[in-house]
Amino acid sequence: MELIELNRRSNLLICKLLNIYSRINYFAVDRWKFRTFTKKNVELKNIHAGETVYIIGNGPSVKKLDLEKLKGKHIITVNKSISTEMFKILEPEYHCVIDRYILNDTIDAIKKV
């Protein structure tokens, strides 16, 4: 077996093991830790079905957008955008945190909103 293929397979195995660990950790610890936030998500299912909803990230390309045009629209912001000036401008209806480490960093800001 070539060295490159061996490296690829070992990386794939490591990623699978980390995913398994992450899932176990979520169900054992994080699911209960963040339950007060996540249990409310059921109420949001299909709440804007058939409508346009804008999902706004916080990458560098957002700085090139005229965010004022989105005011009053259905907006979801993600991750650390809650800590940016963009969040104040948009006043989004919803905020989504995808990564538990970011949630730990932004939990105080989320509680204030």
GROMACS .gro file of C-alpha atoms in nm:
model
  113
    1MET     CA    1   0.000   0.000   0.000
    2GLU     CA    2   0.130   0.341  -0.091
    3LEU     CA    3   0.217   0.586   0.182
    4ILE     CA    4  -0.037   0.842   0.055
    5GLU     CA    5  -0.320   0.587   0.060
    6LEU     CA    6  -0.220   0.469   0.407
    7ASN     CA    7  -0.222   0.830   0.528
    8ARG     CA    8  -0.565   0.890   0.372
    9ARG     CA    9  -0.713   0.582   0.535
   10SER     CA   10  -0.567   0.662   0.876
   11ASN     CA   11  -0.704   1.019   0.856
   12LEU     CA   12  -1.045   0.883   0.761
   13LEU     CA   13  -1.041   0.646   1.058
   14ILE     CA   14  -0.938   0.923   1.295
   15CYS     CA   15  -1.222   1.145   1.167
   16LYS     CA   16  -1.476   0.866   1.213
   17LEU     CA   17  -1.356   0.802   1.567
   18LEU     CA   18  -1.374   1.173   1.652
   19ASN     CA   19  -1.728   1.191   1.512
   20ILE     CA   20  -1.832   0.896   1.726
   21TYR     CA   21  -1.674   1.056   2.033
   22SER     CA   22  -1.844   1.387   1.957
   23ARG     CA   23  -2.186   1.223   1.927
   24ILE     CA   24  -2.142   1.033   2.252
   25ASN     CA   25  -2.026   1.350   2.427
   26TYR     CA   26  -2.325   1.543   2.293
   27PHE     CA   27  -2.577   1.288   2.417
   28ALA     CA   28  -2.400   1.239   2.750
   29VAL     CA   29  -2.319   1.601   2.838
   30ASP     CA   30  -2.406   1.881   2.596
   31ARG     CA   31  -2.762   1.776   2.523
   32TRP     CA   32  -2.856   1.831   2.886
   33LYS     CA   33  -2.637   2.135   2.930
   34PHE     CA   34  -2.805   2.330   2.647
   35ARG     CA   35  -3.153   2.178   2.675
   36THR     CA   36  -3.319   2.503   2.783
   37PHE     CA   37  -3.220   2.653   2.447
   38THR     CA   38  -3.275   2.359   2.216
   39LYS     CA   39  -3.615   2.242   2.343
   40LYS     CA   40  -3.771   2.563   2.212
   41ASN     CA   41  -3.665   2.476   1.855
   42VAL     CA   42  -3.962   2.241   1.807
   43GLU     CA   43  -4.194   2.542   1.807
   44LEU     CA   44  -4.007   2.688   1.508
   45LYS     CA   45  -4.057   2.398   1.269
   46ASN     CA   46  -4.220   2.525   0.944
   47ILE     CA   47  -4.301   2.862   1.107
   48HIS     CA   48  -4.215   3.046   0.784
   49ALA     CA   49  -4.305   2.774   0.534
   50GLY     CA   50  -4.340   2.923   0.185
   51GLU     CA   51  -4.175   3.250   0.285
   52THR     CA   52  -3.825   3.379   0.209
   53VAL     CA   53  -3.586   3.355   0.502
   54TYR     CA   54  -3.231   3.492   0.482
   55ILE     CA   55  -2.950   3.309   0.658
   56ILE     CA   56  -2.661   3.545   0.720
   57GLY     CA   57  -2.315   3.421   0.815
   58ASN     CA   58  -2.039   3.635   0.952
   59GLY     CA   59  -1.762   3.580   0.701
   60PRO     CA   60  -1.564   3.867   0.546
   61SER     CA   61  -1.789   3.885   0.238
   62VAL     CA   62  -2.077   4.014   0.453
   63LYS     CA   63  -1.892   4.345   0.486
   64LYS     CA   64  -1.958   4.405   0.114
   65LEU     CA   65  -2.336   4.374   0.153
   66ASP     CA   66  -2.587   4.652   0.210
   67LEU     CA   67  -2.751   4.498   0.516
   68GLU     CA   68  -3.006   4.780   0.546
   69LYS     CA   69  -3.197   4.620   0.256
   70LEU     CA   70  -3.268   4.318   0.477
   71LYS     CA   71  -3.418   4.510   0.769
   72GLY     CA   72  -3.769   4.389   0.842
   73LYS     CA   73  -3.715   4.057   0.657
   74HIS     CA   74  -3.708   3.712   0.814
   75ILE     CA   75  -3.341   3.672   0.908
   76ILE     CA   76  -3.139   3.400   1.079
   77THR     CA   77  -2.788   3.489   1.189
   78VAL     CA   78  -2.533   3.227   1.286
   79ASN     CA   79  -2.253   3.162   1.532
   80LYS     CA   80  -2.050   3.462   1.650
   81SER     CA   81  -2.241   3.716   1.442
   82ILE     CA   82  -2.435   3.788   1.762
   83SER     CA   83  -2.124   3.970   1.882
   84THR     CA   84  -2.092   4.193   1.574
   85GLU     CA   85  -2.223   4.530   1.462
   86MET     CA   86  -2.409   4.344   1.185
   87PHE     CA   87  -2.634   4.179   1.446
   88LYS     CA   88  -2.737   4.519   1.581
   89ILE     CA   89  -2.811   4.649   1.230
   90LEU     CA   90  -3.016   4.348   1.117
   91GLU     CA   91  -3.205   4.282   1.441
   92PRO     CA   92  -3.266   3.921   1.328
   93GLU     CA   93  -3.566   3.722   1.442
   94TYR     CA   94  -3.354   3.413   1.496
   95HIS     CA   95  -2.996   3.323   1.583
   96CYS     CA   96  -2.844   2.978   1.531
   97VAL     CA   97  -2.530   2.845   1.692
   98ILE     CA   98  -2.392   2.542   1.518
   99ASP     CA   99  -2.082   2.471   1.723
  100ARG     CA  100  -2.093   2.396   2.096
  101TYR     CA  101  -1.762   2.576   2.150
  102ILE     CA  102  -1.906   2.892   1.998
  103LEU     CA  103  -2.215   2.848   2.215
  104ASN     CA  104  -1.994   2.846   2.522
  105ASP     CA  105  -1.829   3.170   2.399
  106THR     CA  106  -2.156   3.348   2.315
  107ILE     CA  107  -2.399   3.218   2.576
  108ASP     CA  108  -2.400   3.544   2.774
  109ALA     CA  109  -2.478   3.751   2.461
  110ILE     CA  110  -2.757   3.507   2.368
  111LYS     CA  111  -2.915   3.537   2.713
  112LYS     CA  112  -2.924   3.917   2.675
  113VAL     CA  113  -3.122   3.907   2.350
   0.00000   0.00000   0.00000
